[in-house]
CSV table of C-alpha atoms in Angstrom, one decimal:
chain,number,residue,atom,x,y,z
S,171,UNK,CA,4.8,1.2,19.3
S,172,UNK,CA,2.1,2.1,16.7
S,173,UNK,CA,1.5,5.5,16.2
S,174,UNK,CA,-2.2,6.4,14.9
S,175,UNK,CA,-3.4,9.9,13.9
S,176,UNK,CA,-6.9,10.8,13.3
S,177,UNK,CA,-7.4,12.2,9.5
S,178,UNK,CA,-10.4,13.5,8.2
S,179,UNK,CA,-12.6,10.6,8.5
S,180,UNK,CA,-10.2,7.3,8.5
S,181,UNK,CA,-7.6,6.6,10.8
S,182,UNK,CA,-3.9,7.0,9.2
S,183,UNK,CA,-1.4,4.6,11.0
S,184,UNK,CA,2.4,4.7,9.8
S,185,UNK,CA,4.7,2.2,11.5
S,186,UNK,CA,7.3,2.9,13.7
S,187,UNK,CA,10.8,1.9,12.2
S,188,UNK,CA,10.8,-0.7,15.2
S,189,UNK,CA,7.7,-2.1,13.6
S,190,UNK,CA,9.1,-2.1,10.7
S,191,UNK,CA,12.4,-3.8,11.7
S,192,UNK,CA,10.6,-5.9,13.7
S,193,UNK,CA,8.2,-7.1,10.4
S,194,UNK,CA,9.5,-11.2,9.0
S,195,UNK,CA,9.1,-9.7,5.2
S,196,UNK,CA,11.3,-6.8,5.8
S,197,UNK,CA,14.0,-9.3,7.9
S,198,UNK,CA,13.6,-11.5,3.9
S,199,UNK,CA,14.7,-8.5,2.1
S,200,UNK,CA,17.0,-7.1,4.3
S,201,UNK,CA,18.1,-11.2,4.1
S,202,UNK,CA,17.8,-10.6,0.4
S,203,UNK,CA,20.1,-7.5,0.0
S,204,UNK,CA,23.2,-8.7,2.2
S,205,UNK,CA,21.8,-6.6,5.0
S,206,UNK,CA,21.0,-6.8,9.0
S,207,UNK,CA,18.6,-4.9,11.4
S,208,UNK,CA,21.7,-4.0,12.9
S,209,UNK,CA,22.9,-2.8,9.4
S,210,UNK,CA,20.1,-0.6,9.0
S,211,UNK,CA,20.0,0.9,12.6
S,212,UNK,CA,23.3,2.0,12.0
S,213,UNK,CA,22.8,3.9,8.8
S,214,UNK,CA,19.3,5.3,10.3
S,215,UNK,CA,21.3,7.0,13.3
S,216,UNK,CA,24.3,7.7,11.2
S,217,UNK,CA,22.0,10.2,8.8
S,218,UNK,CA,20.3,11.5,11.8
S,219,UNK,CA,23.7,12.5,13.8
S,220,UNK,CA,24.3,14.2,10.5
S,221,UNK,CA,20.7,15.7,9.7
S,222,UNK,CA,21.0,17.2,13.2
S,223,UNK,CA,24.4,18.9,12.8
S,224,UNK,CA,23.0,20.2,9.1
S,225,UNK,CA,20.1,21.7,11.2
């Protein structure tokens, strides 16, 4: 899902980290660096868990 906000005058669009995971450059460096999709969910929901029970 893309996610656009309106900014001054210019649209600002960041990527979703499904877009991004989803994107064939970042699958050649995650390819690059010894690393999966699956590699990287599991890190991004590890430092969440723990970002919430830091909160």
């Amino acid at each position: 899902m893309l996610t656009q906000k309106f900014g001054l005058d210019r649209w600002i669009w960041e990527p979703s980290l499904d877009d991004l995971l989803n994107d064939p450059t970042m699958h050649a460096f995650l390819l690059r660096d010894r690393l999966s999709v699956d590699h990287v969910r599991t890190l991004v929901k590890e430092v969440r868990q723990r970002l919430g029970r830091a909160a």
